[in-house]
Amino acid sequence: MEHSPHELVVKPSQPGGSSMPQGALLSVVAISLVLLSISIVTWGLRSPKTAADNLVDASAKGAARSGETHQPQLQTVFTSPRPQREILDPLSSAHPKLTATPIATAPSTAACLTRECLLGTWICNDSIRRRIVVRDDGTASMNVRLDFVSALLYGSEMDLELTWELDDQQLVYTAVSGTPKANTDRLFKDFGRKQIYSVLTFKPGRMLLEMTADKSRYDWRQVAP
């Protein structure tokens, strides 16, 4: 019998041979792929520990053997952290270079400053040396030794006779006379005879004055006569 070219001819299988339907073959392949994926995931979950994990485990085992319960201090392996006191208190004794020097608090000026406190001999040593003797009757005598520049105009040394008064935390000096006369007269002409000082701080034996005219300051110390 002749067959048309367009007809499909199915030959019977040979005796003793075997064949698998195409759908069953695809199912087997899909199942194999699923099993392979599961195996890969399972292997990844059971991968070897990293070096850091081993370090943690070793530290934990060592602590357990010694009876310690705290967590292993990994910081000591890599670096030494700054002490907590340094962070919280940078000005403490942990930082000797940064430790602030305590400043002594001067007694209250109003509580200590009286006329009686001002009596006696006082000196002020800066570029010009001054020595004054303050008396109870409201008079004072001052010896002045001038620096090189001032001495060119007023001489190297002069003596002044003054009156003084304490008025509401201000010390007022008024020049009455002086020697050498020519030099002191020139001084009075240039600066006047009256000087007013604010008492910034005072404690027995020491006072800090500020001239009201130019805000210059003078540190006076009391000495033995």
Coordinates of N, CA and C in Angstrom, one line a residue:
M1 N 0.9 -1.2 0.0 CA 0.0 0.0 0.0 C 0.9 1.2 0.0
E2 N 0.6 2.2 -0.8 CA 1.3 3.4 -0.9 C 0.8 4.4 0.0
H3 N 1.7 5.2 0.6 CA 1.2 6.3 1.5 C 1.5 7.6 1.0
S4 N 0.6 8.5 1.4 CA 0.7 9.9 1.0 C 2.0 10.5 1.7
P5 N 2.6 11.4 1.0 CA 3.8 12.0 1.6 C 3.5 12.8 2.8
H6 N 2.3 13.2 3.0 CA 1.9 14.0 4.2 C 1.4 13.2 5.3
E7 N 1.4 11.9 5.2 CA 0.9 11.0 6.3 C 2.0 10.7 7.2
L8 N 1.8 10.6 8.5 CA 2.7 10.2 9.5 C 2.7 8.7 9.7
V9 N 3.9 8.1 9.5 CA 3.9 6.7 9.7 C 4.5 6.4 11.0
V10 N 3.9 5.6 11.9 CA 4.4 5.2 13.2 C 4.8 3.8 13.1
K11 N 6.1 3.6 13.3 CA 6.6 2.3 13.3 C 6.5 1.7 14.7
P12 N 6.1 0.4 14.7 CA 6.1 -0.3 16.0 C 7.4 -0.4 16.6
S13 N 7.5 -0.4 17.9 CA 8.8 -0.6 18.6 C 9.3 -2.0 18.4
Q14 N 10.7 -2.0 18.4 CA 11.3 -3.3 18.2 C 11.1 -4.1 19.5
P15 N 11.0 -5.4 19.2 CA 10.8 -6.3 20.4 C 12.0 -6.2 21.4
G16 N 11.7 -6.1 22.6 CA 12.7 -6.0 23.7 C 13.1 -4.6 23.9
G17 N 12.7 -3.6 23.1 CA 13.1 -2.2 23.4 C 12.1 -1.5 24.3
S18 N 12.5 -0.3 24.7 CA 11.6 0.5 25.7 C 11.6 1.9 25.3
S19 N 10.6 2.7 25.6 CA 10.5 4.1 25.3 C 9.8 4.8 26.4
M20 N 10.1 6.2 26.6 CA 9.4 6.9 27.7 C 8.7 8.1 27.1
P21 N 7.5 8.3 27.6 CA 6.7 9.4 27.0 C 7.5 10.7 27.3
Q22 N 7.3 11.7 26.4 CA 8.0 13.0 26.5 C 7.6 13.7 27.8
G23 N 6.4 13.7 28.2 CA 5.9 14.4 29.4 C 6.6 13.8 30.7
A24 N 6.7 12.5 30.7 CA 7.4 11.9 31.9 C 8.8 12.3 32.0
L25 N 9.5 12.4 30.9 CA 10.9 12.9 30.8 C 11.1 14.3 31.4
L26 N 10.2 15.2 31.0 CA 10.3 16.6 31.5 C 10.0 16.6 33.0
S27 N 9.2 15.8 33.5 CA 8.9 15.8 35.0 C 10.1 15.3 35.7
V28 N 10.8 14.3 35.2 CA 12.0 13.8 35.9 C 13.1 14.9 35.9
V29 N 13.3 15.6 34.8 CA 14.3 16.7 34.8 C 13.9 17.8 35.8
A30 N 12.7 18.2 35.9 CA 12.2 19.3 36.8 C 12.5 18.9 38.2
I31 N 12.2 17.6 38.6 CA 12.4 17.1 39.9 C 13.9 17.1 40.3
S32 N 14.7 16.7 39.3 CA 16.2 16.7 39.5 C 16.7 18.1 39.8
L33 N 16.2 19.1 39.1 CA 16.6 20.5 39.3 C 16.2 21.0 40.7
V34 N 15.0 20.7 41.1 CA 14.6 21.1 42.5 C 15.5 20.5 43.5
L35 N 15.8 19.2 43.4 CA 16.6 18.5 44.4 C 18.0 19.1 44.4
L36 N 18.5 19.5 43.3 CA 19.9 20.1 43.2 C 19.9 21.5 43.9
S37 N 18.8 22.3 43.7 CA 18.7 23.6 44.4 C 18.7 23.4 45.9
I38 N 17.9 22.4 46.4 CA 17.8 22.2 47.8 C 19.1 21.8 48.4
S39 N 19.9 21.0 47.6 CA 21.2 20.6 48.1 C 22.2 21.8 48.2
I40 N 22.1 22.7 47.2 CA 23.0 23.9 47.3 C 22.7 24.7 48.5
V41 N 21.4 25.0 48.7 CA 21.0 25.8 49.9 C 21.4 25.2 51.2
T42 N 21.2 23.9 51.3 CA 21.6 23.2 52.5 C 23.1 23.3 52.8
W43 N 23.9 23.1 51.7 CA 25.4 23.2 51.8 C 25.8 24.6 52.3
G44 N 25.1 25.6 51.7 CA 25.5 27.0 52.1 C 25.2 27.3 53.6
L45 N 24.1 26.7 54.1 CA 23.8 26.9 55.5 C 24.8 26.2 56.4
R46 N 25.4 25.2 55.9 CA 26.4 24.4 56.7 C 27.8 24.8 56.3
S47 N 28.1 26.0 55.7 CA 29.4 26.4 55.3 C 30.3 26.6 56.5
P48 N 31.6 26.5 56.3 CA 32.5 26.6 57.5 C 32.5 28.0 58.1
K49 N 32.8 28.2 59.4 CA 32.7 29.4 60.1 C 33.9 30.3 59.6
T50 N 33.7 31.6 59.7 CA 34.8 32.5 59.4 C 35.8 32.6 60.5
A51 N 36.9 33.3 60.3 CA 37.9 33.4 61.3 C 37.4 34.2 62.5
A52 N 36.5 35.2 62.2 CA 36.0 36.0 63.4 C 35.1 35.2 64.2
D53 N 34.3 34.2 63.6 CA 33.4 33.4 64.4 C 34.3 32.4 65.2
N54 N 35.3 31.9 64.7 CA 36.2 31.0 65.4 C 36.8 31.8 66.6
L55 N 37.2 33.1 66.4 CA 37.8 33.8 67.5 C 36.8 34.0 68.6
V56 N 35.5 34.3 68.3 CA 34.5 34.5 69.3 C 34.2 33.2 70.1
D57 N 34.2 32.1 69.3 CA 34.0 30.8 70.0 C 35.1 30.5 70.9
A58 N 36.3 30.7 70.5 CA 37.5 30.4 71.3 C 37.5 31.2 72.6
S59 N 37.1 32.5 72.5 CA 37.1 33.4 73.7 C 36.0 32.9 74.6
A60 N 34.8 32.6 74.1 CA 33.7 32.1 74.9 C 34.0 30.9 75.6
K61 N 34.7 29.9 75.0 CA 35.1 28.7 75.6 C 36.1 28.9 76.7
G62 N 37.1 29.9 76.5 CA 38.0 30.2 77.5 C 37.4 30.8 78.7
A63 N 36.4 31.7 78.5 CA 35.7 32.3 79.6 C 34.9 31.3 80.4
A64 N 34.3 30.3 79.7 CA 33.5 29.3 80.4 C 34.4 28.4 81.3
R65 N 35.6 28.1 80.8 CA 36.5 27.3 81.6 C 37.0 28.0 82.8
S66 N 37.2 29.3 82.8 CA 37.6 30.0 83.9 C 36.5 30.5 84.9
G67 N 35.3 30.1 84.5 CA 34.1 30.5 85.4 C 33.6 31.8 85.2
E68 N 34.1 32.6 84.1 CA 33.6 33.9 83.9 C 32.3 33.8 83.0
T69 N 31.5 34.8 83.2 CA 30.2 34.8 82.5 C 30.1 36.0 81.6
H70 N 31.0 37.0 81.6 CA 30.9 38.1 80.8 C 31.3 37.8 79.4
Q71 N 30.9 38.7 78.4 CA 31.2 38.6 77.0 C 32.7 38.8 76.8
P72 N 33.3 38.1 75.8 CA 34.7 38.3 75.5 C 34.9 39.7 75.0
Q73 N 36.0 40.3 75.4 CA 36.4 41.7 75.1 C 37.2 41.7 73.8
L74 N 36.5 41.8 72.7 CA 37.1 41.8 71.4 C 37.9 43.1 71.1
Q75 N 37.6 44.2 71.9 CA 38.3 45.4 71.7 C 39.8 45.3 72.0
T76 N 40.1 44.4 72.9 CA 41.5 44.3 73.3 C 42.3 43.6 72.2
V77 N 41.7 42.9 71.3 CA 42.4 42.3 70.2 C 42.9 43.3 69.2
F78 N 42.1 44.3 68.9 CA 42.4 45.3 67.9 C 43.0 46.6 68.4
T79 N 42.4 47.2 69.4 CA 42.9 48.5 69.9 C 42.5 48.6 71.4
S80 N 43.2 49.6 72.0 CA 42.9 49.9 73.4 C 42.0 51.1 73.5
P81 N 40.7 51.0 73.9 CA 39.8 52.1 73.9 C 40.3 53.1 75.0
R82 N 40.0 54.4 74.8 CA 40.3 55.5 75.7 C 39.6 55.2 77.0
P83 N 40.2 55.4 78.2 CA 39.5 55.3 79.5 C 38.3 56.2 79.5
Q84 N 37.2 55.7 80.1 CA 36.0 56.4 80.1 C 36.1 57.8 80.9
R85 N 37.0 57.8 81.9 CA 37.2 59.1 82.6 C 37.7 60.2 81.7
E86 N 38.6 59.8 80.8 CA 39.2 60.8 79.9 C 38.1 61.4 79.0
I87 N 37.2 60.6 78.6 CA 36.1 61.1 77.7 C 35.2 62.0 78.4
L88 N 34.8 61.6 79.6 CA 33.8 62.4 80.4 C 34.4 63.6 81.1
D89 N 35.6 63.5 81.4 CA 36.2 64.6 82.2 C 37.6 64.9 81.7
P90 N 37.7 65.6 80.5 CA 39.0 65.9 79.9 C 39.9 66.8 80.8
L91 N 39.3 67.5 81.7 CA 40.1 68.4 82.6 C 40.4 67.8 83.9
S92 N 40.3 66.6 84.1 CA 40.6 65.9 85.4 C 42.1 65.7 85.4
S93 N 42.5 65.0 86.5 CA 43.9 64.7 86.7 C 44.5 63.8 85.6
A94 N 43.6 63.2 84.9 CA 44.1 62.3 83.8 C 44.7 63.1 82.7
H95 N 44.5 64.4 82.6 CA 45.1 65.3 81.7 C 45.9 66.4 82.4
P96 N 47.1 66.1 82.9 CA 47.8 67.1 83.7 C 48.1 68.4 82.9
K97 N 48.2 68.3 81.6 CA 48.6 69.5 80.8 C 47.3 70.4 80.6
L98 N 46.1 69.8 80.8 CA 44.9 70.6 80.6 C 44.3 70.9 81.9
T99 N 44.8 70.5 83.0 CA 44.2 70.8 84.3 C 44.3 72.3 84.6
A100 N 43.1 72.9 84.8 CA 43.1 74.3 85.1 C 43.6 74.6 86.5
T101 N 44.4 75.7 86.7 CA 44.9 76.0 88.0 C 43.8 76.7 88.8
P102 N 43.4 76.3 90.0 CA 42.4 77.0 90.8 C 42.7 78.4 91.0
I103 N 41.7 79.3 90.9 CA 41.9 80.7 91.1 C 41.3 81.0 92.5
A104 N 42.2 81.6 93.3 CA 41.7 82.0 94.6 C 40.8 83.1 94.5
T105 N 39.7 83.0 95.3 CA 38.7 84.0 95.3 C 39.0 85.1 96.3
A106 N 39.1 86.4 95.9 CA 39.4 87.4 96.8 C 38.2 87.7 97.7
P107 N 38.5 88.1 98.9 CA 37.4 88.5 99.8 C 36.6 89.7 99.2
S108 N 35.4 89.8 99.6 CA 34.5 90.9 99.2 C 35.1 92.3 99.5
T109 N 35.2 93.1 98.5 CA 35.8 94.5 98.7 C 35.0 95.2 99.7
A110 N 33.7 95.2 99.6 CA 32.8 96.0 100.5 C 33.0 95.5 101.9
A111 N 33.3 94.2 102.1 CA 33.4 93.7 103.5 C 34.7 94.1 104.1
C112 N 35.8 94.2 103.3 CA 37.1 94.4 103.9 C 37.6 95.8 103.8
L113 N 37.2 96.6 102.8 CA 37.9 97.9 102.6 C 37.3 98.9 103.5
T114 N 38.1 99.4 104.4 CA 37.8 100.5 105.3 C 39.0 101.4 105.4
R115 N 38.9 102.6 106.0 CA 40.0 103.5 106.1 C 41.1 102.9 106.9
E116 N 40.8 102.1 107.9 CA 41.8 101.5 108.7 C 42.7 100.5 107.9
C117 N 42.0 99.8 106.9 CA 42.7 98.8 106.1 C 43.8 99.5 105.2
L118 N 43.6 100.8 104.9 CA 44.5 101.4 104.0 C 45.7 102.1 104.6
L119 N 45.7 102.1 105.9 CA 46.8 102.8 106.6 C 48.1 101.9 106.5
G120 N 49.2 102.6 106.5 CA 50.5 101.9 106.5 C 51.3 102.2 105.2
T121 N 52.3 101.3 105.0 CA 53.2 101.5 103.8 C 52.9 100.6 102.7
W122 N 52.7 101.1 101.5 CA 52.4 100.3 100.3 C 53.4 100.6 99.2
I123 N 53.6 99.5 98.4 CA 54.5 99.7 97.2 C 53.8 99.2 96.0
C124 N 54.2 99.8 94.9 CA 53.7 99.3 93.5 C 54.9 99.3 92.6
N125 N 55.4 98.1 92.2 CA 56.5 98.0 91.3 C 56.1 97.6 89.9
D126 N 56.2 98.5 89.0 CA 56.1 98.2 87.6 C 57.2 98.9 86.9
S127 N 57.0 99.5 85.8 CA 58.1 100.3 85.2 C 58.5 101.5 86.0
I128 N 57.5 102.0 86.8 CA 57.8 103.1 87.7 C 57.5 102.6 89.1
R129 N 58.5 102.8 90.0 CA 58.4 102.3 91.4 C 57.7 103.4 92.3
R130 N 56.7 103.0 93.0 CA 56.0 103.9 93.9 C 56.0 103.3 95.3
R131 N 56.2 104.2 96.2 CA 56.1 103.8 97.7 C 55.4 104.9 98.4
I132 N 54.3 104.5 99.0 CA 53.4 105.5 99.7 C 53.2 105.1 101.2
V133 N 53.2 106.1 102.0 CA 52.9 106.0 103.4 C 51.6 106.7 103.7
V134 N 50.6 105.9 104.0 CA 49.2 106.4 104.2 C 49.0 106.6 105.8
R135 N 48.6 107.8 106.1 CA 48.4 108.1 107.6 C 46.9 108.3 107.9
D136 N 46.6 108.2 109.2 CA 45.2 108.2 109.6 C 44.6 109.6 109.5
D137 N 45.4 110.6 109.5 CA 44.9 112.0 109.4 C 44.5 112.4 108.0
G138 N 44.5 111.5 107.0 CA 44.1 111.9 105.7 C 45.3 112.4 104.8
T139 N 46.5 112.3 105.3 CA 47.7 112.7 104.5 C 48.5 111.5 104.1
A140 N 49.3 111.7 103.1 CA 50.2 110.6 102.6 C 51.5 111.2 102.0
S141 N 52.5 110.4 102.0 CA 53.8 110.8 101.4 C 54.2 109.7 100.4
M142 N 54.5 110.1 99.1 CA 54.8 109.2 98.1 C 56.2 109.5 97.5
N143 N 57.0 108.4 97.4 CA 58.3 108.5 96.7 C 58.2 107.8 95.4
V144 N 58.6 108.4 94.3 CA 58.4 107.9 92.9 C 59.8 107.8 92.3
R145 N 60.1 106.6 91.7 CA 61.3 106.4 90.9 C 60.9 106.1 89.5
L146 N 61.2 107.0 88.6 CA 60.7 106.9 87.2 C 61.6 106.0 86.3
D147 N 61.0 105.5 85.3 CA 61.8 104.8 84.3 C 62.6 105.7 83.4
F148 N 63.4 105.2 82.5 CA 64.3 106.0 81.7 C 63.6 107.0 80.9
V149 N 62.5 106.6 80.2 CA 61.8 107.6 79.3 C 61.2 108.7 80.1
S150 N 60.5 108.3 81.2 CA 59.8 109.4 82.1 C 60.9 110.3 82.7
A151 N 62.0 109.7 83.0 CA 63.0 110.5 83.7 C 63.6 111.6 82.8
L152 N 63.5 111.5 81.5 CA 63.9 112.5 80.5 C 63.1 113.8 80.7
L153 N 61.9 113.6 81.1 CA 61.0 114.8 81.3 C 60.8 115.3 82.7
Y154 N 60.8 114.3 83.7 CA 60.5 114.7 85.0 C 61.6 114.4 86.0
G155 N 62.7 113.9 85.6 CA 63.8 113.5 86.5 C 63.6 112.1 86.9
S156 N 64.7 111.5 87.5 CA 64.7 110.1 87.9 C 63.9 109.8 89.1
E157 N 63.7 110.8 90.0 CA 63.0 110.5 91.3 C 62.4 111.8 91.8
M158 N 61.2 111.7 92.5 CA 60.6 112.8 93.1 C 59.8 112.4 94.4
D159 N 59.5 113.3 95.2 CA 58.7 113.1 96.4 C 57.5 114.0 96.4
L160 N 56.3 113.3 96.7 CA 55.1 114.1 96.7 C 54.4 114.0 98.0
E161 N 53.7 115.1 98.4 CA 52.9 115.2 99.6 C 51.4 115.2 99.1
L162 N 50.6 114.3 99.7 CA 49.3 114.1 99.2 C 48.2 114.2 100.3
T163 N 47.0 114.3 99.9 CA 45.9 114.0 100.8 C 45.1 112.9 100.1
W164 N 44.4 112.1 100.9 CA 43.7 111.0 100.4 C 42.3 110.8 101.1
E165 N 41.4 110.2 100.4 CA 40.1 109.9 101.0 C 39.5 108.7 100.3
L166 N 38.7 107.9 101.0 CA 38.0 106.8 100.5 C 36.5 107.1 100.3
D167 N 36.0 107.1 99.1 CA 34.7 107.6 98.7 C 34.0 106.5 97.9
D168 N 33.1 105.7 98.5 CA 32.3 104.7 97.8 C 33.1 103.8 96.9
Q169 N 34.1 103.1 97.6 CA 34.9 102.2 96.9 C 35.9 102.8 95.8
Q170 N 36.1 104.1 96.0 CA 37.1 104.8 95.2 C 38.1 105.5 96.1
L171 N 39.3 105.4 95.7 CA 40.4 106.0 96.4 C 40.9 107.3 95.7
V172 N 40.8 108.4 96.4 CA 41.1 109.7 95.7 C 42.4 110.3 96.3
Y173 N 43.4 110.5 95.5 CA 44.6 111.2 95.9 C 44.7 112.6 95.3
T174 N 45.1 113.5 96.1 CA 45.3 114.9 95.6 C 46.7 115.4 96.0
A175 N 47.5 115.8 95.0 CA 48.8 116.3 95.3 C 48.8 117.7 95.8
V176 N 49.6 117.9 96.9 CA 49.6 119.2 97.5 C 50.9 119.9 97.2
S177 N 52.0 119.2 97.2 CA 53.3 119.8 96.9 C 54.3 118.6 96.5
G178 N 55.5 119.0 96.0 CA 56.4 118.0 95.6 C 57.8 118.6 95.4
T179 N 58.8 117.7 95.4 CA 60.2 118.1 95.2 C 60.8 117.0 94.3
P180 N 61.8 117.4 93.4 CA 62.1 118.8 93.0 C 61.0 119.6 92.4
K181 N 60.8 120.8 92.8 CA 59.7 121.6 92.5 C 59.5 121.8 91.0
A182 N 60.5 122.0 90.3 CA 60.4 122.2 88.8 C 59.8 121.0 88.1
N183 N 60.3 119.9 88.6 CA 59.9 118.6 88.0 C 58.4 118.3 88.4
T184 N 58.1 118.4 89.6 CA 56.7 118.1 90.1 C 55.7 119.1 89.5
D185 N 56.1 120.4 89.3 CA 55.2 121.3 88.7 C 54.9 120.9 87.3
R186 N 55.9 120.5 86.6 CA 55.7 120.0 85.2 C 54.8 118.8 85.2
L187 N 55.0 117.9 86.2 CA 54.1 116.7 86.3 C 52.6 117.1 86.6
F188 N 52.4 118.0 87.5 CA 51.1 118.5 87.8 C 50.4 119.1 86.6
K189 N 51.2 119.9 85.8 CA 50.7 120.5 84.6 C 50.2 119.5 83.6
D190 N 51.0 118.5 83.4 CA 50.7 117.5 82.4 C 49.6 116.5 82.8
F191 N 49.5 116.2 84.1 CA 48.5 115.1 84.5 C 47.5 115.6 85.5
G192 N 47.7 116.8 86.0 CA 46.8 117.3 87.1 C 47.2 116.8 88.4
R193 N 46.6 117.4 89.5 CA 46.9 117.1 90.8 C 46.1 116.0 91.5
K194 N 44.9 115.8 90.9 CA 44.0 114.8 91.5 C 43.9 113.6 90.6
Q195 N 44.0 112.4 91.3 CA 43.8 111.1 90.6 C 42.8 110.3 91.4
I196 N 41.9 109.7 90.6 CA 40.8 108.8 91.2 C 41.0 107.4 90.8
Y197 N 41.0 106.5 91.7 CA 41.2 105.1 91.4 C 40.0 104.2 92.0
S198 N 39.5 103.3 91.1 CA 38.5 102.4 91.6 C 39.2 101.2 92.2
V199 N 38.7 100.7 93.4 CA 39.3 99.6 94.0 C 38.6 98.3 93.5
L200 N 39.3 97.6 92.6 CA 38.8 96.4 91.9 C 38.7 95.3 92.9
T201 N 39.8 95.0 93.6 CA 39.8 93.9 94.6 C 40.7 94.4 95.7
F202 N 40.3 93.9 96.9 CA 41.1 94.2 98.1 C 41.0 93.1 99.1
K203 N 42.2 92.8 99.7 CA 42.3 91.9 100.8 C 43.4 92.4 101.6
P204 N 43.5 92.1 102.9 CA 44.5 92.6 103.8 C 45.9 92.4 103.2
G205 N 46.6 93.5 103.0 CA 48.0 93.4 102.5 C 48.1 93.5 101.0
R206 N 47.0 93.6 100.3 CA 47.0 93.7 98.8 C 45.8 94.3 98.2
M207 N 45.9 95.2 97.2 CA 44.8 95.8 96.5 C 45.1 96.1 95.1
L208 N 44.1 95.9 94.2 CA 44.3 96.2 92.8 C 43.4 97.5 92.5
L209 N 44.1 98.5 92.0 CA 43.4 99.8 91.7 C 43.4 100.0 90.2
E210 N 42.4 100.7 89.8 CA 42.2 101.0 88.3 C 42.0 102.5 88.2
M211 N 42.8 103.2 87.5 CA 42.6 104.7 87.3 C 41.4 104.9 86.5
T212 N 40.5 105.7 86.9 CA 39.3 106.0 86.2 C 39.5 106.7 84.9
A213 N 40.6 107.5 84.8 CA 40.9 108.3 83.6 C 41.3 107.5 82.4
D214 N 42.2 106.5 82.6 CA 42.7 105.8 81.4 C 42.6 104.2 81.6
K215 N 42.0 103.8 82.7 CA 41.8 102.4 82.9 C 43.1 101.6 83.2
S216 N 44.2 102.3 83.4 CA 45.4 101.6 83.8 C 45.3 101.0 85.2
R217 N 45.9 99.9 85.4 CA 45.8 99.2 86.7 C 47.1 99.1 87.5
Y218 N 47.0 99.1 88.8 CA 48.1 99.1 89.6 C 47.9 98.1 90.8
D219 N 48.9 97.2 90.9 CA 48.9 96.2 91.9 C 49.7 96.7 93.1
W220 N 49.0 97.0 94.2 CA 49.7 97.5 95.4 C 49.8 96.4 96.5
R221 N 51.0 96.4 97.2 CA 51.2 95.4 98.2 C 51.7 96.2 99.5
Q222 N 51.2 95.8 100.6 CA 51.5 96.4 101.9 C 52.8 95.8 102.4
V223 N 53.7 96.6 102.9 CA 55.0 96.2 103.4 C 55.3 96.8 104.8
A224 N 56.3 96.3 105.4 CA 56.6 96.8 106.7 C 57.2 98.2 106.5
P225 N 57.0 99.1 107.5 CA 57.5 100.5 107.4 C 59.0 100.6 107.2

